[in-house]
Structure formats: C-alpha cells, structure tokens
Coordinates of C-alpha atoms and ligand atoms in Angstrom, one line a residue:
M24 CA 72.2 148.7 105.8
S25 CA 72.8 150.3 109.2
V26 CA 76.4 151.2 110.2
S27 CA 76.7 148.4 112.7
A28 CA 75.3 145.9 110.2
A29 CA 77.7 147.1 107.6
Q30 CA 80.6 146.7 110.1
K31 CA 79.4 143.3 110.9
H32 CA 79.2 142.4 107.3
N33 CA 82.8 143.6 106.7
R34 CA 84.1 141.7 109.6
I35 CA 82.5 138.5 108.4
Q36 CA 84.0 139.1 105.0
L37 CA 87.4 139.6 106.5
L38 CA 87.1 136.6 108.7
T39 CA 86.1 134.5 105.7
A40 CA 89.1 135.7 103.7
V41 CA 91.5 134.9 106.6
L42 CA 90.0 131.5 107.0
M43 CA 90.3 130.8 103.3
I44 CA 93.9 131.8 103.3
V45 CA 94.7 129.6 106.3
M46 CA 92.9 126.6 104.7
L47 CA 94.5 127.1 101.3
S48 CA 98.0 127.6 102.8
S49 CA 97.7 124.4 104.9
Y50 CA 96.3 122.6 101.8
F51 CA 99.2 123.8 99.6
A52 CA 101.7 123.1 102.4
Y53 CA 100.4 119.6 102.6
T54 CA 100.3 118.8 99.0
S55 CA 103.6 120.4 98.2
L56 CA 105.2 118.2 100.8
K57 CA 104.4 115.3 98.6
N58 CA 104.7 116.9 95.2
N59 CA 108.3 117.7 95.9
L60 CA 109.0 114.0 95.9
P61 CA 109.8 112.5 92.5
P62 CA 107.5 109.8 91.2
P63 CA 108.9 106.3 91.5
P64 CA 110.4 104.9 88.3
P65 CA 108.0 103.1 85.9
E66 CA 109.8 99.9 86.4
A67 CA 109.4 100.1 90.3
M68 CA 108.9 96.5 91.5
Y69 CA 105.5 97.2 93.2
R70 CA 104.0 97.9 89.8
S71 CA 104.6 94.3 88.6
K72 CA 101.9 91.7 89.1
D73 CA 104.5 89.0 88.8
V74 CA 106.2 90.0 92.1
P75 CA 104.9 88.3 95.3
T76 CA 102.7 90.5 97.4
M77 CA 105.0 91.0 100.4
E78 CA 107.8 92.2 98.1
R79 CA 105.5 94.6 96.4
V80 CA 104.4 96.0 99.8
T81 CA 107.9 96.5 101.0
D82 CA 108.9 98.2 97.8
L83 CA 106.0 100.5 97.7
L84 CA 106.4 101.4 101.4
S85 CA 110.0 102.5 100.6
Y86 CA 108.7 105.2 98.3
M87 CA 106.0 106.6 100.6
S88 CA 106.2 109.8 102.6
L89 CA 104.8 110.0 106.1
E90 CA 101.8 112.0 104.7
E91 CA 101.1 109.4 102.1
K92 CA 101.2 106.7 104.7
I93 CA 98.7 108.6 106.9
G94 CA 96.4 109.2 104.0
Q95 CA 96.2 105.4 103.5
M96 CA 94.8 105.1 107.0
A97 CA 91.9 107.4 106.4
L98 CA 88.5 106.1 105.5
V99 CA 86.2 108.9 104.4
E100 CA 82.5 109.0 103.7
K101 CA 82.2 110.0 100.0
N102 CA 79.9 112.9 100.7
S103 CA 82.5 114.4 103.0
L104 CA 85.0 114.7 100.2
R105 CA 85.7 118.4 99.7
A106 CA 86.8 117.8 96.1
V107 CA 87.6 114.6 94.2
E108 CA 91.1 116.0 93.8
D109 CA 91.6 115.5 97.5
I110 CA 91.8 111.8 97.0
S111 CA 95.2 112.2 95.4
A112 CA 96.2 115.4 97.2
Y113 CA 95.8 113.5 100.6
G114 CA 96.6 110.1 99.2
L115 CA 93.4 108.8 100.8
G116 CA 93.3 105.1 101.3
A117 CA 89.6 104.4 101.3
L118 CA 86.1 105.8 100.8
L119 CA 82.8 104.5 101.8
S120 CA 79.1 105.1 101.2
G121 CA 77.6 105.4 104.6
F122 CA 74.3 103.5 104.1
G123 CA 72.2 105.4 101.6
G124 CA 75.3 107.4 100.4
R125 CA 74.3 106.9 96.8
P126 CA 75.4 108.6 93.5
E127 CA 73.0 111.0 92.0
D128 CA 72.0 108.3 89.5
N129 CA 71.2 105.5 92.0
S130 CA 71.4 102.8 89.4
P131 CA 74.0 100.1 88.7
A132 CA 75.5 102.3 85.9
G133 CA 75.5 105.3 88.3
W134 CA 77.4 103.3 90.9
K135 CA 79.9 102.0 88.4
T136 CA 80.6 105.5 87.2
M137 CA 80.9 106.9 90.7
V138 CA 83.4 104.2 91.8
E139 CA 85.4 104.6 88.6
T140 CA 85.6 108.4 89.1
F141 CA 87.1 107.8 92.6
T142 CA 89.4 105.0 91.3
S143 CA 90.9 107.1 88.6
A144 CA 91.4 110.0 90.9
A145 CA 93.5 107.7 93.1
R146 CA 95.4 106.4 90.2
S147 CA 96.5 109.9 89.3
S148 CA 98.3 110.3 92.6
R149 CA 102.1 110.3 92.7
L150 CA 102.3 106.6 93.6
G151 CA 99.0 105.5 91.9
I152 CA 97.8 103.6 95.0
P153 CA 94.3 102.5 94.3
I154 CA 91.5 103.4 96.6
L155 CA 89.4 100.8 98.4
Y156 CA 85.6 101.5 98.2
G157 CA 83.5 100.0 100.9
I158 CA 79.8 99.6 101.6
D159 CA 77.5 97.6 103.9
A160 CA 76.4 94.8 101.6
I161 CA 74.7 93.0 104.5
H162 CA 71.9 91.4 102.5
G163 CA 72.9 92.0 98.9
H164 CA 74.0 95.1 97.0
S165 CA 71.1 96.7 98.8
N166 CA 71.9 100.4 98.3
I167 CA 70.6 100.0 94.7
P168 CA 66.9 99.7 93.9
G169 CA 66.7 96.6 91.6
A170 CA 69.5 94.6 93.3
T171 CA 68.7 91.2 94.7
I172 CA 67.8 91.6 98.4
F173 CA 68.6 88.4 100.2
P174 CA 67.2 87.5 103.7
H175 CA 68.9 89.4 106.5
F176 CA 71.5 87.3 108.3
I177 CA 69.1 86.1 111.0
G178 CA 67.2 84.2 108.3
L179 CA 70.4 82.7 106.9
G180 CA 71.2 81.7 110.4
A181 CA 67.9 79.9 110.6
S182 CA 68.7 78.0 107.4
G183 CA 71.9 76.7 109.1
D184 CA 73.0 75.9 105.6
A185 CA 76.7 76.8 104.9
T186 CA 76.5 76.0 101.2
L187 CA 73.5 78.3 100.7
V188 CA 75.3 81.1 102.7
E189 CA 78.4 80.7 100.5
N190 CA 76.3 80.9 97.4
V191 CA 74.4 84.0 98.7
A192 CA 77.7 85.7 99.4
R193 CA 79.1 84.8 96.0
A194 CA 76.1 86.3 94.2
T195 CA 76.3 89.4 96.4
A196 CA 80.0 89.7 95.5
N197 CA 79.2 89.4 91.8
E198 CA 76.7 92.2 92.1
L199 CA 79.3 94.3 93.9
L200 CA 82.0 93.6 91.4
A201 CA 79.8 94.7 88.6
T202 CA 79.8 98.2 90.1
G203 CA 83.5 98.1 91.0
V204 CA 82.9 97.8 94.8
R205 CA 85.5 95.6 96.3
W206 CA 85.0 95.9 100.0
S207 CA 81.9 94.9 102.1
Y208 CA 81.4 95.5 105.8
S209 CA 80.0 92.0 106.3
P210 CA 79.5 89.3 107.6
T211 CA 78.2 90.2 111.1
Y212 CA 79.7 88.1 113.9
D213 CA 77.7 89.7 116.7
M214 CA 75.9 87.4 119.0
P215 CA 72.7 88.8 120.5
E216 CA 71.9 88.0 124.1
D217 CA 69.0 90.4 124.3
I218 CA 66.3 90.6 121.7
R219 CA 65.6 94.2 122.7
W220 CA 68.7 95.2 120.7
G221 CA 68.0 96.8 117.3
R222 CA 70.6 94.8 115.5
V223 CA 69.5 91.2 116.2
Y224 CA 68.5 90.6 112.6
E225 CA 72.0 91.5 111.4
T226 CA 73.4 88.5 113.2
F227 CA 73.4 84.8 112.2
S228 CA 72.8 83.4 115.7
D229 CA 73.9 83.6 119.3
D230 CA 75.7 80.3 119.0
P231 CA 79.5 80.7 118.3
V232 CA 79.6 77.4 116.5
L233 CA 76.9 78.3 114.0
V234 CA 78.4 81.8 113.6
S235 CA 81.8 80.4 112.8
K236 CA 80.4 78.0 110.3
L237 CA 78.2 80.4 108.4
G238 CA 80.5 83.3 108.8
S239 CA 83.4 81.4 107.2
A240 CA 81.1 80.3 104.4
Y241 CA 80.1 83.9 103.8
I242 CA 83.8 85.1 103.8
R243 CA 84.6 82.3 101.2
G244 CA 81.7 83.3 99.0
L245 CA 82.7 87.0 99.0
Q246 CA 86.4 86.6 98.7
K247 CA 86.5 83.7 96.3
A248 CA 83.7 84.9 94.0
Q249 CA 84.4 84.4 90.3
G250 CA 85.4 87.5 88.6
Q251 CA 89.0 87.6 87.6
R252 CA 90.4 87.1 84.1
A253 CA 92.6 84.1 83.8
G254 CA 96.2 84.5 85.0
T255 CA 95.6 87.7 87.0
S256 CA 96.7 88.7 90.5
S257 CA 93.4 88.9 92.4
Q258 CA 93.4 86.5 95.2
V259 CA 90.4 88.1 96.9
M260 CA 87.5 89.3 94.9
V261 CA 85.5 91.3 97.5
L262 CA 87.2 91.9 100.8
A263 CA 85.0 90.6 103.7
T264 CA 84.9 92.4 107.1
P265 CA 83.8 90.3 110.0
K266 CA 82.3 92.7 112.5
H267 CA 82.1 93.8 115.2
Y268 CA 85.2 92.9 117.2
L269 CA 84.5 92.1 120.1
G270 CA 81.7 91.2 122.5
A271 CA 79.1 92.9 120.4
G272 CA 75.7 91.5 121.3
G273 CA 76.6 91.1 124.9
M274 CA 75.9 94.7 125.8
L275 CA 73.6 95.3 128.7
W276 CA 70.3 97.2 128.6
D277 CA 70.5 100.8 129.4
T278 CA 74.3 101.1 129.1
S279 CA 74.5 102.8 125.7
S280 CA 77.0 105.7 125.4
N281 CA 74.5 107.2 122.9
E282 CA 71.7 109.0 124.6
N283 CA 69.2 108.0 122.0
F284 CA 69.9 104.2 122.4
K285 CA 69.6 101.6 125.1
I286 CA 71.8 98.6 124.1
D287 CA 73.5 99.6 120.9
Q288 CA 76.9 101.1 121.6
G289 CA 76.6 99.9 125.1
L290 CA 78.7 98.1 127.6
T291 CA 79.8 94.5 127.4
P292 CA 80.7 93.3 130.9
E293 CA 84.4 92.7 131.4
D294 CA 84.4 88.9 131.7
E295 CA 87.4 87.6 129.9
A296 CA 86.6 83.9 130.2
K297 CA 83.2 84.5 128.5
L298 CA 84.7 86.8 125.9
R299 CA 87.2 84.1 124.9
E300 CA 84.6 81.3 125.0
Q301 CA 81.7 83.0 123.3
Y302 CA 82.9 85.8 121.2
L303 CA 86.5 85.1 120.1
P304 CA 86.2 81.7 118.4
P305 CA 84.4 82.9 115.3
F306 CA 87.1 85.5 114.7
K307 CA 89.7 82.9 115.0
K308 CA 87.9 80.9 112.4
A309 CA 87.5 83.9 110.2
I310 CA 91.3 84.5 110.2
E311 CA 91.9 80.9 109.2
T312 CA 89.4 81.4 106.4
G313 CA 91.4 84.3 105.1
A314 CA 89.7 87.5 106.5
L315 CA 92.0 90.4 105.8
S316 CA 89.9 93.1 107.5
V317 CA 88.1 93.2 110.8
M318 CA 85.9 96.0 112.1
A319 CA 86.2 97.1 115.7
G320 CA 82.8 97.7 117.3
L321 CA 81.3 100.8 118.9
N322 CA 80.6 98.9 122.2
S323 CA 82.8 99.1 125.2
W324 CA 84.4 96.2 127.1
G325 CA 84.2 97.2 130.7
D326 CA 84.9 100.9 130.6
T327 CA 87.1 100.8 127.5
K328 CA 85.9 101.5 124.0
I329 CA 86.9 98.6 121.8
A330 CA 88.8 100.9 119.4
A331 CA 90.9 102.0 122.4
S332 CA 91.7 98.5 123.6
S333 CA 95.3 97.7 122.8
Y334 CA 94.8 94.4 124.7
L335 CA 91.9 93.2 122.5
I336 CA 93.3 94.5 119.2
T337 CA 97.0 94.2 119.4
T338 CA 97.6 91.5 122.0
V339 CA 94.7 89.2 121.3
L340 CA 93.7 89.7 117.7
K341 CA 97.0 90.4 116.1
A342 CA 99.6 88.7 118.3
E343 CA 97.7 85.8 119.8
L344 CA 95.4 85.0 116.8
G345 CA 98.0 86.0 114.2
F346 CA 95.7 88.3 112.3
K347 CA 97.7 89.8 109.4
G348 CA 95.0 92.0 107.9
F349 CA 93.9 95.4 109.0
V350 CA 91.6 96.6 111.7
V351 CA 89.1 99.3 110.7
S352 CA 87.3 101.3 113.3
D353 CA 83.5 101.8 113.0
W354 CA 81.7 105.0 112.0
Y355 CA 83.1 107.9 114.0
G356 CA 84.2 105.3 116.6
V357 CA 87.6 106.6 117.2
Y358 CA 86.2 110.0 118.3
E359 CA 83.9 108.2 120.8
I360 CA 87.1 107.6 122.7
P361 CA 87.4 110.1 125.5
G362 CA 89.8 113.1 125.0
S363 CA 90.5 115.5 122.2
D364 CA 90.4 114.4 118.6
Y365 CA 94.2 114.4 118.7
E366 CA 94.2 112.1 121.8
A367 CA 91.5 109.9 120.5
A368 CA 93.4 109.3 117.2
V369 CA 96.7 108.6 119.1
T370 CA 94.9 106.1 121.5
A371 CA 93.2 104.2 118.7
I372 CA 96.2 104.0 116.4
N373 CA 98.4 102.9 119.2
A374 CA 95.8 100.4 120.3
G375 CA 96.1 98.8 116.8
V376 CA 93.5 100.5 114.6
D377 CA 94.9 100.6 111.1
V378 CA 92.1 102.2 109.1
V379 CA 90.1 105.0 110.7
M380 CA 86.4 105.3 109.6
L381 CA 86.6 109.0 110.3
P382 CA 84.2 109.4 108.4
F383 CA 84.2 113.2 108.0
D384 CA 87.1 115.4 108.7
Y385 CA 90.1 113.9 107.0
Q386 CA 92.1 117.2 107.0
D387 CA 92.1 117.3 110.7
F388 CA 93.0 113.7 111.0
V389 CA 96.1 113.8 108.8
R390 CA 97.3 116.9 110.6
N391 CA 96.8 115.3 114.0
V392 CA 98.5 112.0 113.1
R393 CA 101.4 113.8 111.4
R394 CA 101.9 115.9 114.5
A395 CA 101.6 112.8 116.8
V396 CA 104.3 111.0 114.8
R397 CA 106.6 114.0 114.8
R398 CA 106.2 114.4 118.5
G399 CA 106.8 110.7 119.1
D400 CA 103.2 110.1 120.4
I401 CA 102.7 107.5 117.7
P402 CA 105.8 105.4 116.8
E403 CA 106.6 105.5 113.1
E404 CA 106.8 101.7 113.1
R405 CA 103.1 101.6 114.1
I406 CA 102.2 103.6 111.0
N407 CA 104.4 101.4 108.8
D408 CA 102.7 98.3 110.3
A409 CA 99.3 99.7 109.6
V410 CA 100.1 100.7 106.0
Q411 CA 101.8 97.4 105.3
R412 CA 98.5 95.6 106.4
I413 CA 96.4 97.9 104.2
L414 CA 98.6 97.5 101.1
T415 CA 98.7 93.8 101.6
A416 CA 94.9 93.7 101.3
K417 CA 95.0 96.0 98.2
F418 CA 97.6 93.8 96.4
E419 CA 95.7 90.6 97.3
L420 CA 92.6 92.2 95.8
G421 CA 94.5 92.9 92.6
L422 CA 93.5 96.5 92.8
F423 CA 96.8 97.7 91.4
D424 CA 96.3 95.5 88.4
N425 CA 92.8 96.5 87.6
D426 CA 91.8 93.1 86.3
T427 CA 88.4 92.1 87.6
T428 CA 85.1 92.6 85.9
R429 CA 81.5 91.5 86.0
D430 CA 78.6 92.7 84.0
I431 CA 76.0 95.0 85.5
S432 CA 73.2 92.9 84.1
E433 CA 74.0 90.5 86.9
I434 CA 72.5 92.9 89.4
G435 CA 69.0 91.6 90.2
S436 CA 69.4 88.8 87.7
P437 CA 66.9 85.9 87.5
E438 CA 69.6 83.5 88.8
H439 CA 70.3 85.6 91.9
R440 CA 66.6 86.1 92.5
A441 CA 66.1 82.3 92.3
L442 CA 68.8 81.8 94.8
A443 CA 67.3 84.4 97.1
R444 CA 63.9 82.7 96.9
E445 CA 65.6 79.4 97.9
A446 CA 67.2 81.1 100.8
V447 CA 63.9 82.5 101.9
A448 CA 62.3 79.0 101.8
K449 CA 65.2 77.6 103.8
S450 CA 65.0 80.3 106.4
L451 CA 61.4 79.8 107.5
V452 CA 60.8 78.3 111.0
L453 CA 57.6 76.6 111.8
L454 CA 56.8 77.2 115.5
K455 CA 53.3 75.7 115.7
N456 CA 51.2 73.6 113.4
D457 CA 48.0 72.4 115.0
A458 CA 46.0 69.8 113.1
R459 CA 48.7 69.7 110.5
L460 CA 47.4 72.8 108.9
L461 CA 50.5 73.3 106.9
P462 CA 51.3 72.8 104.2
L463 CA 48.0 74.1 102.9
R464 CA 45.9 71.6 101.2
R465 CA 45.5 71.9 97.4
T466 CA 41.7 71.6 97.9
T467 CA 41.5 74.8 100.0
A468 CA 38.6 76.7 98.6
T469 CA 39.3 80.2 99.9
I470 CA 42.3 81.8 101.6
R471 CA 42.0 85.2 103.2
V472 CA 45.2 87.2 103.5
A473 CA 45.7 90.2 105.8
G474 CA 48.3 92.1 107.8
S475 CA 50.7 95.0 107.7
A476 CA 53.5 93.0 106.1
A477 CA 51.5 91.0 103.6
D478 CA 51.8 93.5 100.8
N479 CA 54.7 95.6 102.0
I480 CA 58.1 95.0 100.4
G481 CA 59.7 97.6 102.6
R482 CA 58.8 95.5 105.7
Q483 CA 59.9 92.3 104.2
T484 CA 63.3 93.7 103.2
G485 CA 63.8 95.6 106.4
A486 CA 66.4 98.3 107.0
W487 CA 69.7 98.7 105.1
T488 CA 67.7 98.7 101.9
V489 CA 68.3 101.8 99.8
E490 CA 67.9 103.8 103.0
W491 CA 69.7 103.1 106.2
Q492 CA 66.4 102.9 108.1
G493 CA 64.7 101.1 105.3
I494 CA 61.4 102.3 103.7
D495 CA 58.1 101.2 105.0
G496 CA 55.9 100.5 102.0
N497 CA 55.7 98.9 98.6
W498 CA 58.3 100.4 96.4
L499 CA 61.3 98.2 95.4
P500 CA 61.6 97.5 91.7
G501 CA 61.7 93.8 90.7
A502 CA 60.7 92.6 94.1
T503 CA 57.8 90.2 94.9
S504 CA 55.6 90.7 98.0
I505 CA 54.5 87.8 100.2
L506 CA 50.9 88.4 99.0
A507 CA 52.0 88.2 95.4
G508 CA 53.8 85.0 96.1
I509 CA 50.7 83.5 97.7
K510 CA 48.5 84.5 94.8
E511 CA 50.9 83.0 92.4
A512 CA 51.4 79.7 94.3
A513 CA 47.7 79.1 95.1
P514 CA 46.2 76.2 93.1
P515 CA 43.8 77.2 90.3
G516 CA 40.8 76.1 92.4
T517 CA 41.7 78.4 95.4
T518 CA 40.4 81.9 95.7
V519 CA 42.7 84.4 97.4
E520 CA 41.1 87.4 99.0
F521 CA 43.2 90.2 100.5
D522 CA 42.5 93.1 102.9
S523 CA 45.3 94.5 104.8
G524 CA 43.2 95.2 108.0
A525 CA 41.1 92.0 107.5
Y526 CA 37.9 93.9 107.0
F527 CA 36.2 91.2 105.0
P528 CA 32.4 91.5 104.3
E529 CA 30.6 90.7 107.5
N530 CA 27.9 88.3 106.3
S531 CA 30.2 86.4 103.9
P532 CA 31.0 82.8 104.7
K533 CA 34.2 82.1 106.5
A534 CA 37.3 81.3 104.5
A535 CA 38.8 77.9 105.0
V536 CA 42.2 79.5 106.0
G537 CA 43.3 82.9 107.0
I538 CA 46.9 84.0 106.7
A539 CA 48.0 87.0 108.7
V540 CA 51.4 88.4 107.7
V541 CA 52.4 90.8 110.5
G542 CA 55.5 92.1 112.1
E543 CA 57.9 94.9 112.5
A544 CA 58.4 98.1 110.6
P545 CA 62.0 98.6 109.5
Y546 CA 64.6 100.0 111.9
A547 CA 68.4 100.0 112.0
E548 CA 71.0 100.0 114.8
G549 CA 70.1 101.6 118.1
W550 CA 66.9 103.1 116.6
G551 CA 65.5 99.6 116.9
D552 CA 66.4 99.2 120.6
T553 CA 63.0 98.8 122.2
P554 CA 61.8 97.7 125.7
I555 CA 59.2 95.1 124.6
P556 CA 59.5 93.8 121.1
S557 CA 56.0 92.7 120.2
L558 CA 53.2 93.0 117.7
T559 CA 51.4 96.3 117.5
E560 CA 47.9 96.8 118.6
E561 CA 46.9 97.1 115.0
D562 CA 48.5 93.8 114.0
R563 CA 46.8 92.1 117.0
A564 CA 43.4 93.5 116.0
T565 CA 43.9 92.4 112.4
I566 CA 44.6 88.8 113.5
E567 CA 41.5 88.9 115.6
R568 CA 39.4 90.1 112.7
L569 CA 41.0 87.5 110.4
R570 CA 40.2 84.7 112.9
A571 CA 36.6 85.8 112.9
A572 CA 36.5 85.6 109.1
S573 CA 38.3 82.3 108.7
E574 CA 38.1 78.7 110.0
V575 CA 41.7 78.6 111.0
V576 CA 44.5 81.2 111.1
V577 CA 48.2 80.9 110.1
V578 CA 50.3 83.7 111.5
V579 CA 53.4 84.6 109.5
L580 CA 55.8 86.8 111.5
V581 CA 57.9 89.2 109.4
T582 CA 60.4 90.2 112.0
G583 CA 64.0 90.9 112.7
R584 CA 63.9 89.2 116.1
P585 CA 61.8 87.0 118.4
L586 CA 58.7 88.9 119.5
F587 CA 56.9 88.5 122.7
I588 CA 53.9 86.4 121.7
T589 CA 53.5 84.4 124.9
N590 CA 49.9 85.4 125.4
E591 CA 48.7 85.3 121.8
I592 CA 50.2 82.1 120.4
K593 CA 47.6 79.8 122.0
D594 CA 44.9 81.4 119.8
W595 CA 46.8 80.8 116.6
D596 CA 46.6 77.5 114.7
A597 CA 49.9 77.7 112.9
V598 CA 52.9 80.1 113.3
V599 CA 55.7 80.6 110.8
V600 CA 58.7 82.9 111.4
A601 CA 59.7 84.4 108.1
W602 CA 62.4 86.9 109.5
L603 CA 63.2 89.6 107.0
P604 CA 63.1 87.6 103.8
G605 CA 64.1 90.3 101.3
S606 CA 62.9 90.9 97.8
E607 CA 61.7 87.4 97.0
G608 CA 58.4 87.0 98.9
A609 CA 57.5 84.0 96.7
G610 CA 59.9 81.9 98.8
V611 CA 57.4 82.1 101.7
A612 CA 54.6 80.8 99.6
D613 CA 56.7 78.0 98.3
V614 CA 56.8 76.5 101.8
L615 CA 53.3 77.4 102.8
F616 CA 52.0 75.4 99.8
G617 CA 54.4 72.5 100.3
K618 CA 56.6 73.1 97.2
R619 CA 59.5 73.1 99.6
P620 CA 59.7 71.6 103.2
F621 CA 60.1 73.5 106.4
T622 CA 63.7 73.0 107.5
G623 CA 64.6 76.2 109.3
K624 CA 65.5 76.2 113.0
L625 CA 65.5 79.1 115.5
P626 CA 69.0 80.4 115.5
L627 CA 68.5 81.9 119.0
P628 CA 66.2 81.2 121.9
W629 CA 62.7 82.7 121.8
P630 CA 62.0 84.3 125.2
R631 CA 58.7 84.2 127.1
T632 CA 59.1 87.3 129.2
T633 CA 61.5 90.3 129.6
E634 CA 62.7 88.9 132.9
Q635 CA 64.4 86.2 131.0
L636 CA 66.7 88.7 129.3
P637 CA 69.6 88.6 128.7
I638 CA 69.8 85.0 127.6
T639 CA 73.4 83.6 127.5
G640 CA 73.7 80.3 125.7
S641 CA 70.5 78.6 126.8
A642 CA 70.5 80.2 130.3
T643 CA 67.9 82.8 130.8
A644 CA 68.4 85.6 133.4
D645 CA 65.7 84.3 135.7
G646 CA 66.5 80.6 135.2
T647 CA 63.1 79.8 133.6
N648 CA 62.6 78.1 130.2
P649 CA 62.2 80.3 127.1
L650 CA 59.1 79.8 125.0
F651 CA 61.2 78.0 122.4
L652 CA 64.8 76.8 122.7
R653 CA 67.4 77.6 120.2
Y654 CA 67.2 75.2 117.2
Y655 CA 63.5 74.6 117.8
G656 CA 61.6 74.2 114.5
L657 CA 59.0 71.8 113.3
G658 CA 60.0 69.9 110.2
I659 CA 57.3 68.8 107.7
Ligands
LIG19 C1 77.7 100.4 111.8 C2 78.6 99.5 111.0 C3 78.7 99.9 109.5 C4 79.1 101.3 109.4 C5 79.2 101.8 108.0 C6 78.0 101.9 111.5 O1 77.0 102.7 112.0 O2 77.8 100.2 113.1 O3 78.2 98.2 111.2 O4 79.5 99.0 108.9 O5 78.2 102.2 110.1 O6 78.0 102.1 107.4

C-alpha cells in the first residue's frame, strides 16, 4: 500500500470509529432515557381487557415518556430495521412490508413466524405495547404465493355487489389473521378521472355512490371477520385503511411531482366544491362504518401536499367529519413536503398526521420530533392526541390481549378460491355480442384460443402479486389460467386448440369460434402512467390471425383499465372485459359457457379518444360521448 493510500485507509478507520461512537452514544442516550423509568405495576388498568378502551388508553398514556409516544407514531419498513431489538428500544408503533417485503421463507408459516418475532419484540418493551403490522392486501394476501388472489378492485366495482365484496374482504381478513397480520392498506377510495393513470385498477369506480357502498362493505368484511375466541376484547379483526385521502384520481396529466411519472403523485386542482361533492362522501361513509385508520395520499391539492394540509386533515376529516381514528401518511410522503426532514415532520404532524410511514430512517425521525416538541414547534397535546388515536385502534383490535387466531390452512383454501371464482364471474362486462355469440353453444365443434393473456397467470393477477410490479408469466402456485378454465369448461364434444400467437396450421379448416385473450402486462402506481392505453401491436396481430383462422372472434380483455379500442371493436364479434381477475381464471370460462350470466357493468366510462380525458362524472373534456357510458354492460 502506498503512503497516501495507507493514510487514507487510517483516516477512514478513524472516521468509522467516530461515527460508531456517535451512533452508539445517541442510541444509549435514547434507550437509557426510557430504561430509567420504572415499569408500570402488573395490575395497571390498561392491562385488563375488562376495562373500557378509552380508560385503558388514558391509563397507558399516563405511563408513557415523550420518546415512547414518538415511537408509537413511527411506521417502519421491516427491512429498514437495524435490529429487532430496536422495536422495543425505540418503542416503535408499527411495521410494514412494503410490497414484496417478504420473509426469507415466503410461505404462510414464514409470514407467521416473522410477524410473531416482531410482536414478541414489542411485548418485551417497558410498557409492552403491541406492534401493528401492516401490508397492502388489496386483492387478497397477495404477497404470498399460494394465497387466494381476488380480482383487483376495478373488477369488484364492475360486480356492483356489496355482499360479494364483503365476503371477499372477510376471506382476505381470515388469510391475513392466519399469519398474524392485523392491518391492511385497503380499500382504495380513489376515483379515476383519467384512464392514463397507472392505478385505475386499484379503484372500485369513479362514482362516489358506488365507492361508498362497496368501500363500506369491504371495511365491514375486514374489520368484522370471524376470528376471535368467545368473550374476548377484539372489536376489529383486521384494521381497514381507506385510501388515499383526498382527491386521488383527480390529478391532472403531466403534473406529477415524481419525474418518472405523469399523473401519479400529481396535482388535484383546488376546487373545494368538487372535492366535497365527489371525493369526500365515501370517507364520511367509511367513518360511519367504523374506519379507524385513513391514509393520506401522495397527491397535492392545489400546491399543498395532502400530508401537509391541516385544513383537509384536521379541520375537515377530524373536526368536521368527526374521525376518531388515526391518519397515516403514505410511503415517504412526509418527506415529499418541501423543507428539511425536521420541517417536513413538523408540518405533517401539526397538520394532523398521526402515524408517519417513514419508512426508512426512524432514528432521525424520533430525534427530530423530540427536538420539535422540546422547542415548542409541535405542541405536546398534538403528540398526545396522535398517540391516543393509535392506542385506541390497538385496543379495539385486541392486540394487547393476544386473542385472535385462524389456521394457516385457510390461505388459498378451496372455499376462498370458490369465492374468488364467483367474484371473477360477477365482474365480467359484456360490451358487444353480435349474433348472440355468447354464451358459447354446447354444440361448438372447435374453439381456438390465443393471446398474450390466455395462458399467463401473472397478467391475470396483475401487479401487487408477490412482487410490487407483478410478474409477467405463468408462475403462481394453485392458480388457474383462463386457458385452463376454458379447457375444463368446454363440453366433451368441443375441441380446444391453443396457440398464444394464433399461428394455427394454414390449410386447416376454420374453427367455429376464436377466443383472443389479450391485454396489459402488469404495472403498479406511476410506472403504469401511459399516454395511450391500448393493445400492443403484437396483440392486434394475434387477433387478426385468429380472425383468419376462425369463423367468429370473441375478444377477452385482461386489463386494469379501459383501453382505446375505438378503431378495432367493429371487427370483433363479441367483447368481454375481464379486468384483472386474479388466480381463478375458471371464473371467466363459467360465464363464456353460460354456467353463470353476464351481470357486470362498467364501473367507469370507457373513452373513445384521449381528447375526452379527463372524464368527470359523465362529462368528457371535449363534450363528446364516450364509447361506452359508465354502467354499460349487456346482460344475458
Ligand atoms: C402506495 C400506497 C401503499 C404504500 C405501502 C405506496 O407507494 O401509494 O397505496 O399503501 O405504498 O405499500
């Protein structure tokens, strides 16, 4: 090693040592602050499940140090934990798996063990306050291969069926409970006005009436799922989180604060009358239904990030609507607020954010918030109010009493899969049916199936399935592809031929019917913002080849949103929108073959051209009629 390299090496070693000392001393200073406090007596009132929630909350608050209160407000991505011991050292309130944040053993048992490890770490803290573990169960317990994957919300919206939605949420809750997960970042209350947005499929509809109805059903299903032992304290089984408060879906094209996106994380115009008429009512209903957690979105209202809006959070949501639960910010959302990390945390907490989805640097967060309280930048009453809201939810969940249980064999169970299959069938929308082609006749001699989504479970489940952006391909254990469903449902006398690209032998006779299953590859969030949502060249060519090889062609669209099909639809004999149906592709075949009727309706208008965007209510931007109005759907 040369002299200068050696010097450099020594300097690095010295710097590292200094850094370690600083980190360790601040860590010990922090933990000793709490460790000096005596533990509360074993008979402390908050420990008894016979005491009413509010009294338990007040009692527990009286034992808490400022540091312990701030810790409760932190929501940390589990992979950002420096050590499991930090859960009790910092008194962390909540952890999450950012989507795809799986345990090493990504199985039901692996999840259960992981959550138990974090739970018992929290229990070993001075006050023994349980941790809340959250995930995005937006279409089932979909981080785990082998779980039941229900249709994405847009499909449930098309079903319009509140009982079905409640059942889906209950089944999802039971799969979550089996792994000890008690908090889901769902349902989505966003209302898309522009199909170019990459989150359209996460929404039920753009109609506040339908969103209120189905959203409430979903909250009931999650929160009132069966799981507690008789006579226990759990009032809420899985905590629902209607998101994203407020105005999400109304963002304009090319206004995103994220340079990679176009609409997502964009700007919702500051129009209070519209906000109150369109976006607020579902949240009002959610509160009446018992929602105890609401997520603030990453969009802005005018020039204010939602998490910084004291007016929308404190004045409207908490004071005006009487929301008694807690507001959680979205992923890194607080730090999207202009200013230093210190200033951003002060602004968000003063605006009314109670739980901060950091999700990374909790050490910095607790230091900043403690300093802000000491300097009077955040009133201590604000901290008490936030913690009181968080503890209320934890007591209502019965987390302190550890009394819920489900069996991991429920994950992906035949009952849940049957329910998902029913949901798929009810979500299909029939847009066109020339010559009453559907349901397919039992006498059909040959059916030719083709298309990029026919034998592709990754496309039918879409994103938020094991990976955040989904996986394009055939890989999910226990799932049934649409092709497999068709083969199974076809009558004994019908031959089913498949070629993904529709390259059928040239001189062979035409099939009676061709079914093209085509659509979008998976995407999530702003990565799905796209200027012209439409079929790929490859899909169009496949349909053309299939038409040449069949007497008539049925097009099944596997898609998270309406696609521009204005020019093509005239050439297709029948068109079915299957949305993103999930793991049970057989539900599509059930309807194609008439085992179940077509009952789904479009939950949002289907535009003809980009000039029509955005579409607010039924009014297109250029005043012309969309290709199909909201609630269109042929019933047979
Ligand atoms: C999304 C939220 C989600 C959160 C946690 C964010 O990127 O906007 O909807 O709940 O991540 O995964």
